[in-house]
């Protein structure tokens, strides 16, 4: 059976996303409607510092009413900005870190059953200190921590890491061998960051 979109009506705009109703037509004449969310997309950054540690953060998420452990990330909401430049901007704003090298590792759709949001995974190495520029109350309150890429399976299995974009990003980074790379540039040692392990 073939299904195609034969119509699209904008129902509402809320900040950076749009709610749209689609009209679908299938072989045999059956037609149905679906409500979807149009999203500008996002990036998530796997920033690898000294000792193979990955920069992470505990950030309050209003939808859950509590802090969530996740990687630096943000919306692609600046016109004309590339994926890699968005990653650099978010890493600086949220973590106060600059990356000598950034690399696109891949992308994924967050929840294609209702939104077209696509998230790009970017690896960042050669970290150095910059200036933080938090853009929200959540970013001002967030705590920077570190994860070991080798702990990924245990972090997920124990429920310590439950943010889907961060899990997918770390899996992509591991598949690309990011944790095995030897950074030749200056890097942040990250000894001052608390290490979050699977038992926490």
Tab-separated table of C-alpha atoms in Angstrom:
chain	number	residue	atom	x	y	z
A	1	UNK	CA	0.000	0.000	0.000
A	2	UNK	CA	1.206	3.487	-0.854
A	3	UNK	CA	0.437	6.477	1.360
A	4	UNK	CA	1.036	10.089	0.376
A	5	UNK	CA	0.475	13.480	1.967
A	6	UNK	CA	-2.128	15.386	-0.061
A	7	UNK	CA	-2.643	18.399	2.173
A	8	UNK	CA	-1.171	20.279	5.109
A	9	UNK	CA	-2.828	22.900	7.337
A	10	UNK	CA	-0.997	24.946	9.961
A	11	UNK	CA	-2.997	24.846	13.193
A	12	UNK	CA	-0.773	26.724	15.648
A	13	UNK	CA	2.683	28.138	16.210
A	14	UNK	CA	4.262	27.970	19.662
A	15	UNK	CA	7.652	29.647	19.846
A	16	UNK	CA	10.035	27.583	17.739
A	17	UNK	CA	7.647	24.795	16.638
A	18	UNK	CA	4.478	24.485	14.565
A	19	UNK	CA	1.493	22.170	14.984
A	20	UNK	CA	0.276	21.007	11.580
A	21	UNK	CA	-2.573	18.765	10.436
A	22	UNK	CA	-1.741	16.489	7.504
A	23	UNK	CA	-4.223	14.873	5.129
A	24	UNK	CA	-3.126	11.400	4.042
A	25	UNK	CA	-4.362	9.475	1.023
A	26	UNK	CA	-3.854	5.736	0.690
A	27	UNK	CA	-4.391	3.329	-2.205
A	28	UNK	CA	-8.042	2.401	-2.459
A	29	UNK	CA	-9.306	5.855	-1.584
A	30	UNK	CA	-9.098	5.737	2.214
A	31	UNK	CA	-8.032	9.080	3.727
A	32	UNK	CA	-7.057	10.039	7.248
A	33	UNK	CA	-5.682	13.014	9.178
A	34	UNK	CA	-2.601	13.195	11.363
A	35	UNK	CA	-1.418	15.970	13.662
A	36	UNK	CA	2.340	16.507	13.647
A	37	UNK	CA	4.859	18.911	15.154
A	38	UNK	CA	7.321	20.705	12.857
A	39	UNK	CA	10.633	21.312	14.638
A	40	UNK	CA	13.780	23.164	13.438
A	41	UNK	CA	16.043	20.347	14.600
A	42	UNK	CA	18.775	20.176	17.217
A	43	UNK	CA	22.352	19.180	17.924
A	44	UNK	CA	23.813	17.111	20.747
A	45	UNK	CA	27.530	17.356	21.495
A	46	UNK	CA	29.827	14.554	22.641
A	47	UNK	CA	32.686	16.659	24.051
A	48	UNK	CA	35.680	14.477	24.899
A	49	UNK	CA	38.085	15.916	27.440
A	50	UNK	CA	41.147	14.559	29.188
A	51	UNK	CA	41.290	10.922	30.333
A	52	UNK	CA	38.556	9.976	27.861
A	53	UNK	CA	35.859	11.708	29.875
A	54	UNK	CA	32.765	13.157	28.245
A	55	UNK	CA	31.276	16.466	29.383
A	56	UNK	CA	27.723	16.107	30.700
A	57	UNK	CA	25.331	18.165	32.768
A	58	UNK	CA	22.525	17.877	35.252
A	59	UNK	CA	19.787	20.164	33.984
A	60	UNK	CA	16.278	20.849	35.298
A	61	UNK	CA	13.618	19.770	32.809
A	62	UNK	CA	10.224	21.352	33.416
A	63	UNK	CA	8.260	18.562	31.702
A	64	UNK	CA	9.585	16.102	34.306
A	65	UNK	CA	9.874	18.531	37.216
A	66	UNK	CA	13.404	17.368	38.055
A	67	UNK	CA	17.025	17.355	36.964
A	68	UNK	CA	18.078	15.080	34.101
A	69	UNK	CA	21.590	13.878	33.266
A	70	UNK	CA	22.323	14.694	29.623
A	71	UNK	CA	24.899	15.916	27.126
A	72	UNK	CA	25.155	19.539	25.940
A	73	UNK	CA	22.522	20.153	23.271
A	74	UNK	CA	20.379	22.817	21.697
A	75	UNK	CA	18.001	23.809	18.938
A	76	UNK	CA	19.037	24.752	15.405
A	77	UNK	CA	17.172	28.033	15.666
A	78	UNK	CA	19.713	30.483	14.200
A	79	UNK	CA	19.095	31.135	10.501
A	80	UNK	CA	21.988	30.114	8.268
A	81	UNK	CA	24.008	28.519	11.078
A	82	UNK	CA	25.654	25.207	10.215
A	83	UNK	CA	25.305	22.091	12.351
A	84	UNK	CA	28.942	22.345	13.455
A	85	UNK	CA	28.629	26.039	14.343
A	86	UNK	CA	25.483	25.306	16.355
A	87	UNK	CA	27.421	22.646	18.257
A	88	UNK	CA	30.271	25.069	18.983
A	89	UNK	CA	27.799	27.731	20.148
A	90	UNK	CA	25.895	25.391	22.458
A	91	UNK	CA	29.090	23.971	23.974
A	92	UNK	CA	30.331	27.488	24.731
A	93	UNK	CA	26.995	28.817	26.027
A	94	UNK	CA	26.181	25.873	28.271
A	95	UNK	CA	29.612	24.652	29.359
A	96	UNK	CA	32.069	27.488	28.726
A	97	UNK	CA	34.157	25.198	26.527
A	98	UNK	CA	35.761	25.749	23.118
A	99	UNK	CA	36.568	22.850	20.775
A	100	UNK	CA	39.587	22.831	18.464
A	101	UNK	CA	37.916	20.158	16.350
A	102	UNK	CA	34.257	19.294	15.733
A	103	UNK	CA	33.029	16.415	13.596
A	104	UNK	CA	29.529	15.410	12.501
A	105	UNK	CA	28.976	11.786	13.561
A	106	UNK	CA	25.452	11.272	12.217
A	107	UNK	CA	21.846	12.154	12.908
A	108	UNK	CA	18.589	10.577	14.050
A	109	UNK	CA	14.870	11.354	14.272
A	110	UNK	CA	13.760	11.803	17.873
A	111	UNK	CA	10.158	10.602	17.619
A	112	UNK	CA	8.945	10.247	14.000
A	113	UNK	CA	5.483	9.150	15.103
A	114	UNK	CA	4.572	12.775	15.775
A	115	UNK	CA	7.433	15.144	14.915
A	116	UNK	CA	9.989	15.744	12.167
A	117	UNK	CA	12.612	16.805	14.730
A	118	UNK	CA	16.042	15.629	13.623
A	119	UNK	CA	19.051	15.746	15.925
A	120	UNK	CA	22.639	15.845	14.661
A	121	UNK	CA	25.370	14.263	16.777
A	122	UNK	CA	28.651	16.192	16.845
A	123	UNK	CA	31.929	15.021	18.368
A	124	UNK	CA	34.134	17.727	19.905
A	125	UNK	CA	37.785	17.343	20.917
A	126	UNK	CA	40.698	19.576	21.823
A	127	UNK	CA	38.716	21.350	24.532
A	128	UNK	CA	39.823	24.596	26.139
A	129	UNK	CA	38.208	27.068	28.501
A	130	UNK	CA	35.974	29.833	27.192
A	131	UNK	CA	33.207	31.983	28.645
A	132	UNK	CA	29.847	30.520	29.624
A	133	UNK	CA	26.817	32.414	28.326
A	134	UNK	CA	23.739	30.642	29.728
A	135	UNK	CA	20.506	31.559	27.933
A	136	UNK	CA	17.873	30.373	30.432
A	137	UNK	CA	17.261	29.831	34.133
A	138	UNK	CA	17.833	26.104	33.577
A	139	UNK	CA	21.220	26.723	31.987
A	140	UNK	CA	22.236	29.092	34.783
A	141	UNK	CA	21.375	26.433	37.372
A	142	UNK	CA	22.885	23.416	35.602
A	143	UNK	CA	25.788	21.456	37.077
A	144	UNK	CA	28.615	20.259	34.842
A	145	UNK	CA	29.776	16.680	35.417
A	146	UNK	CA	31.704	14.038	33.471
A	147	UNK	CA	30.928	10.543	32.191
A	148	UNK	CA	33.235	7.736	31.141
A	149	UNK	CA	32.365	6.440	27.679
A	150	UNK	CA	33.321	2.957	28.895
A	151	UNK	CA	30.507	3.181	31.480
A	152	UNK	CA	27.778	3.746	28.862
A	153	UNK	CA	26.117	0.319	29.045
A	154	UNK	CA	26.034	0.362	32.842
A	155	UNK	CA	24.786	3.968	32.964
A	156	UNK	CA	21.852	3.046	30.734
A	157	UNK	CA	21.092	-0.299	32.411
A	158	UNK	CA	21.095	1.282	35.875
A	159	UNK	CA	18.770	4.113	34.834
A	160	UNK	CA	21.308	6.799	35.719
A	161	UNK	CA	21.337	7.932	32.074
A	162	UNK	CA	17.787	8.041	30.693
A	163	UNK	CA	17.882	10.902	28.178
A	164	UNK	CA	17.398	9.337	24.737
A	165	UNK	CA	19.384	11.862	22.692
A	166	UNK	CA	22.375	11.463	25.005
A	167	UNK	CA	22.223	7.668	24.836
A	168	UNK	CA	22.056	7.686	21.024
A	169	UNK	CA	24.852	10.269	20.790
A	170	UNK	CA	27.172	8.253	23.036
A	171	UNK	CA	26.441	5.084	21.061
A	172	UNK	CA	27.342	6.913	17.831
A	173	UNK	CA	30.510	8.308	19.390
A	174	UNK	CA	31.557	4.859	20.544
A	175	UNK	CA	30.796	3.374	17.109
A	176	UNK	CA	32.995	6.051	15.507
A	177	UNK	CA	35.822	5.313	17.958
A	178	UNK	CA	35.742	8.812	19.433
A	179	UNK	CA	36.867	7.551	22.831
A	180	UNK	CA	39.978	5.932	21.312
A	181	UNK	CA	41.176	9.093	19.603
A	182	UNK	CA	44.306	10.698	20.999
A	183	UNK	CA	43.776	14.468	21.053
A	184	UNK	CA	46.946	16.327	20.115
A	185	UNK	CA	45.484	19.739	20.940
A	186	UNK	CA	45.280	21.347	24.371
A	187	UNK	CA	42.456	19.736	26.314
A	188	UNK	CA	40.527	20.287	29.527
A	189	UNK	CA	41.581	17.601	31.998
A	190	UNK	CA	38.157	17.671	33.702
A	191	UNK	CA	39.487	16.423	37.042
A	192	UNK	CA	37.388	19.123	38.703
A	193	UNK	CA	34.154	17.633	37.326
A	194	UNK	CA	32.346	15.036	39.395
A	195	UNK	CA	32.404	11.639	37.682
A	196	UNK	CA	28.901	10.201	37.389
A	197	UNK	CA	28.954	6.409	37.418
A	198	UNK	CA	26.294	3.702	37.055
A	199	UNK	CA	25.631	3.455	40.785
A	200	UNK	CA	24.658	7.121	41.224
